[in-house]
Short mmCIF file of C-alpha atoms in Angstrom, two decimals:
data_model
loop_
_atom_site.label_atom_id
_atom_site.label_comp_id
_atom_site.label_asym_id
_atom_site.label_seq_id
_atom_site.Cartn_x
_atom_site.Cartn_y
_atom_site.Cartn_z
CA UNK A 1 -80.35 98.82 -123.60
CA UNK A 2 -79.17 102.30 -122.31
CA UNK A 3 -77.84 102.76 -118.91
CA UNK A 4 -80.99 103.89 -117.15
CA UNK A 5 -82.41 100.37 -118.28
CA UNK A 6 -79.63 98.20 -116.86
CA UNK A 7 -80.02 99.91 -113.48
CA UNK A 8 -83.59 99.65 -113.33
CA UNK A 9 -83.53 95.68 -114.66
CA UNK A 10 -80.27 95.39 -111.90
CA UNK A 11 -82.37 97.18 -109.40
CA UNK A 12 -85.80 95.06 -110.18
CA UNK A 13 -83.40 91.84 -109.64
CA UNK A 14 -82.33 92.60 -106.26
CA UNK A 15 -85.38 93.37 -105.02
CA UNK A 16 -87.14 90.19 -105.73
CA UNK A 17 -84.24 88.29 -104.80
CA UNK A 18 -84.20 90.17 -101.77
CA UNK A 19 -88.13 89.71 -100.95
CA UNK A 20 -87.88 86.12 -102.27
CA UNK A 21 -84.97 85.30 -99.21
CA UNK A 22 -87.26 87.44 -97.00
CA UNK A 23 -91.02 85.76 -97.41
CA UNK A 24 -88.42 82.03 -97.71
CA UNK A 25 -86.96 83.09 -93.89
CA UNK A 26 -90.31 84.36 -93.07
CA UNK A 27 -91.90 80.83 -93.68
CA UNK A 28 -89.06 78.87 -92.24
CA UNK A 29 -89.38 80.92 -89.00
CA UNK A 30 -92.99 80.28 -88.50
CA UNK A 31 -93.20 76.65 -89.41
CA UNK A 32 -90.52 75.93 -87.05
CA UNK A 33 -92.16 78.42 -83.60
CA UNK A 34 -94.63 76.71 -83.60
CA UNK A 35 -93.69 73.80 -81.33
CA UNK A 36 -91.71 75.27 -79.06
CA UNK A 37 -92.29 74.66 -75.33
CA UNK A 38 -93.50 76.49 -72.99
CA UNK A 39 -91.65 77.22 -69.88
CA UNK A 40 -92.84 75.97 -66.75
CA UNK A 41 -94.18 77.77 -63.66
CA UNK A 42 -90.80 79.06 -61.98
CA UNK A 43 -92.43 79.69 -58.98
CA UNK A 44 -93.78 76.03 -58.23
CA UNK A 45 -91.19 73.91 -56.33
CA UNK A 46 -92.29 70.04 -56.66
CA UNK A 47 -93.50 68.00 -53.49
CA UNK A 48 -90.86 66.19 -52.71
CA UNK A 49 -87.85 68.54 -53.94
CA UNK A 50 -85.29 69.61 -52.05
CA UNK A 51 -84.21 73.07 -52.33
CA UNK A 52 -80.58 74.57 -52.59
CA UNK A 53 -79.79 78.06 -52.83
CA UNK A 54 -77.71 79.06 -55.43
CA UNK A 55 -75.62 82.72 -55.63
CA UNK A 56 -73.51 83.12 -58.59
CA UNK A 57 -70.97 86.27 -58.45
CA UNK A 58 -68.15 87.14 -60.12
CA UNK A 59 -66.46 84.41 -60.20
CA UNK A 60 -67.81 81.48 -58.47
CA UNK A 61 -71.35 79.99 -57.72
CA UNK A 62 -72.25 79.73 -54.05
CA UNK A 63 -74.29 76.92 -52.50
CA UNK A 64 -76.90 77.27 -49.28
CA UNK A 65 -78.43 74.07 -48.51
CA UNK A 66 -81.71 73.63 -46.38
CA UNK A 67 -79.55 72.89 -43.35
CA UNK A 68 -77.97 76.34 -44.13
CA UNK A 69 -74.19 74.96 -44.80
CA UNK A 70 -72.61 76.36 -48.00
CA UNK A 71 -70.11 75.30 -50.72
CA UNK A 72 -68.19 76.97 -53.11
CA UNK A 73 -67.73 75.60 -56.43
CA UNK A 74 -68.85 72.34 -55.30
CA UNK A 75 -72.56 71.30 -55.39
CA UNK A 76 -73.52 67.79 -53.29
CA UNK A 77 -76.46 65.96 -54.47
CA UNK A 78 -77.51 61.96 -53.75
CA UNK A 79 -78.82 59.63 -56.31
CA UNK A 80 -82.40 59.21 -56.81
CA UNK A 81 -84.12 62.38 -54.43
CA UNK A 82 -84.78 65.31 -56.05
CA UNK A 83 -83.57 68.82 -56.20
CA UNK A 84 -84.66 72.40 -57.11
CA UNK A 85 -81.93 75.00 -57.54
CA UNK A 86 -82.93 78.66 -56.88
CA UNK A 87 -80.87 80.54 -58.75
CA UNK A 88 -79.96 83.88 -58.40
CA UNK A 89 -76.55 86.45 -58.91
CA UNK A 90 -75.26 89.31 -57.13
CA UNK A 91 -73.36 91.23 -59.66
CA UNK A 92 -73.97 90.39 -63.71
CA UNK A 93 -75.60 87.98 -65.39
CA UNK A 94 -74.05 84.36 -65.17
CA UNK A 95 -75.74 80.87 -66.55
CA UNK A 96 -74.73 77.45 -64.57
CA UNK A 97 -74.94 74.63 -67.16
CA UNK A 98 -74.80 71.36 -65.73
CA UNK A 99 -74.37 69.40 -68.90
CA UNK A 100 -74.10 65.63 -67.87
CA UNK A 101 -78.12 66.46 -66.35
CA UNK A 102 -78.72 69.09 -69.20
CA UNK A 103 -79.49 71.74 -66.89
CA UNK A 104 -79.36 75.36 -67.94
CA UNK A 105 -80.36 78.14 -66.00
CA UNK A 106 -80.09 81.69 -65.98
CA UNK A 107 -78.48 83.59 -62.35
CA UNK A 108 -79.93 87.34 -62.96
CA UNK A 109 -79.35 89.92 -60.46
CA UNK A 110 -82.89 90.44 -58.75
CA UNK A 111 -84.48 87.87 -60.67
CA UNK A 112 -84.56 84.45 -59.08
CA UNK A 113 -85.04 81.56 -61.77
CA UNK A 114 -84.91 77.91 -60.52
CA UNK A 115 -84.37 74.14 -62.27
CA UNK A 116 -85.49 71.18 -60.60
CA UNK A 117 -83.55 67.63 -61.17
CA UNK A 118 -83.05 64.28 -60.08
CA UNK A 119 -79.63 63.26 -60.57
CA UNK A 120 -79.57 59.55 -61.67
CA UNK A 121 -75.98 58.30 -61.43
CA UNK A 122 -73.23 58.69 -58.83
CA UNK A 123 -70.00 60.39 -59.71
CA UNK A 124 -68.40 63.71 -60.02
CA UNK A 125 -69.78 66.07 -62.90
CA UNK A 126 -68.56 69.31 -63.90
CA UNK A 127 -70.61 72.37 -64.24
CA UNK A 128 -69.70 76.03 -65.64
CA UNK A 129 -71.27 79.01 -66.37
CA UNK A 130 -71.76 79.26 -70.17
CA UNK A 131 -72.62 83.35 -70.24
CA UNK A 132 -69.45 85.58 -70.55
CA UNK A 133 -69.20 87.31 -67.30
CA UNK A 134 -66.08 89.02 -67.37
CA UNK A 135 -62.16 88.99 -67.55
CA UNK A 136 -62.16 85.73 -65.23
CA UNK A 137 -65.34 84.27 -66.86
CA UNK A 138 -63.35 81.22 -66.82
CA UNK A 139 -63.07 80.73 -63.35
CA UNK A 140 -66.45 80.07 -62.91
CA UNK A 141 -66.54 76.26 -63.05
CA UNK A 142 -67.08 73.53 -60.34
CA UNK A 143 -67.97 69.80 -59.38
CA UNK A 144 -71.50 68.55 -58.75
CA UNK A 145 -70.51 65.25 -56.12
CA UNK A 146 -73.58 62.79 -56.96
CA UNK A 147 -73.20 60.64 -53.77
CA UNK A 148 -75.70 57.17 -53.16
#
């Protein structure tokens, strides 16, 4: 084989190694979408929920409750009663993970986004926000108090 012949038998391998990996992803993507959940209505707020303001800025997470106190870095819940957080940020984008409730929710300037829970157990449980946020991204971490 001359030259010209091992480039075009080098080139003709690539390429159908290369489409091969491409149709192979291509299938794995689809079968797998296909189940995914849909979100729910983030504009419905359940009967019974209680519902608690939530401001994240850089670089703590503000609290309003329906009596209009506030809390800093510290979010009070009781056992057993529901809750729907309202989340929203003032500067950049933040996301307050709660991960003993596995609750994730994005706080996007001009875009409220709310999460509704019932927490089940009393105790202390730390949250954070888990979207870099800036030099003090670390800051951003607090204590939900589950009370009875």
């Amino acid at each position: 084989m001359n030259r010209r012949q091992v480039e075009y038998l080098f080139t003709a391998v690539v390429l159908i190694v290369l489409i091969a990996s491409a149709l192979a992803n291509l299938g794995y993507v689809l079968g797998h979408t296909q189940n995914i959940p849909q979100p729910a209505d983030n504009k419905t707020v359940p009967a019974n929920s209680t519902v608690i303001q939530v401001l994240g800025y850089q670089w703590a997470w503000q609290f309003t409750y329906s009596n209009n106190t506030t809390s800093t870095d510290t979010l009070y819940v009781t056992v057993g009663h529901e809750y729907t957080l309202q989340v929203t940020s003032k500067d950049v984008i933040h996301d307050l993970l709660i991960p003993s409730l596995g609750v994730q929710v994005y706080a996007v300037p001009d875009h409220p986004n709310q999460v509704s829970f019932e927490p089940e157990k009393t105790g202390k449980y730390i949250f954070e926000c888990v979207e870099y946020c800036g030099e003090d991204h670390y800051l951003m971490r607090g204590y939900m108090v589950v009370s009875p």
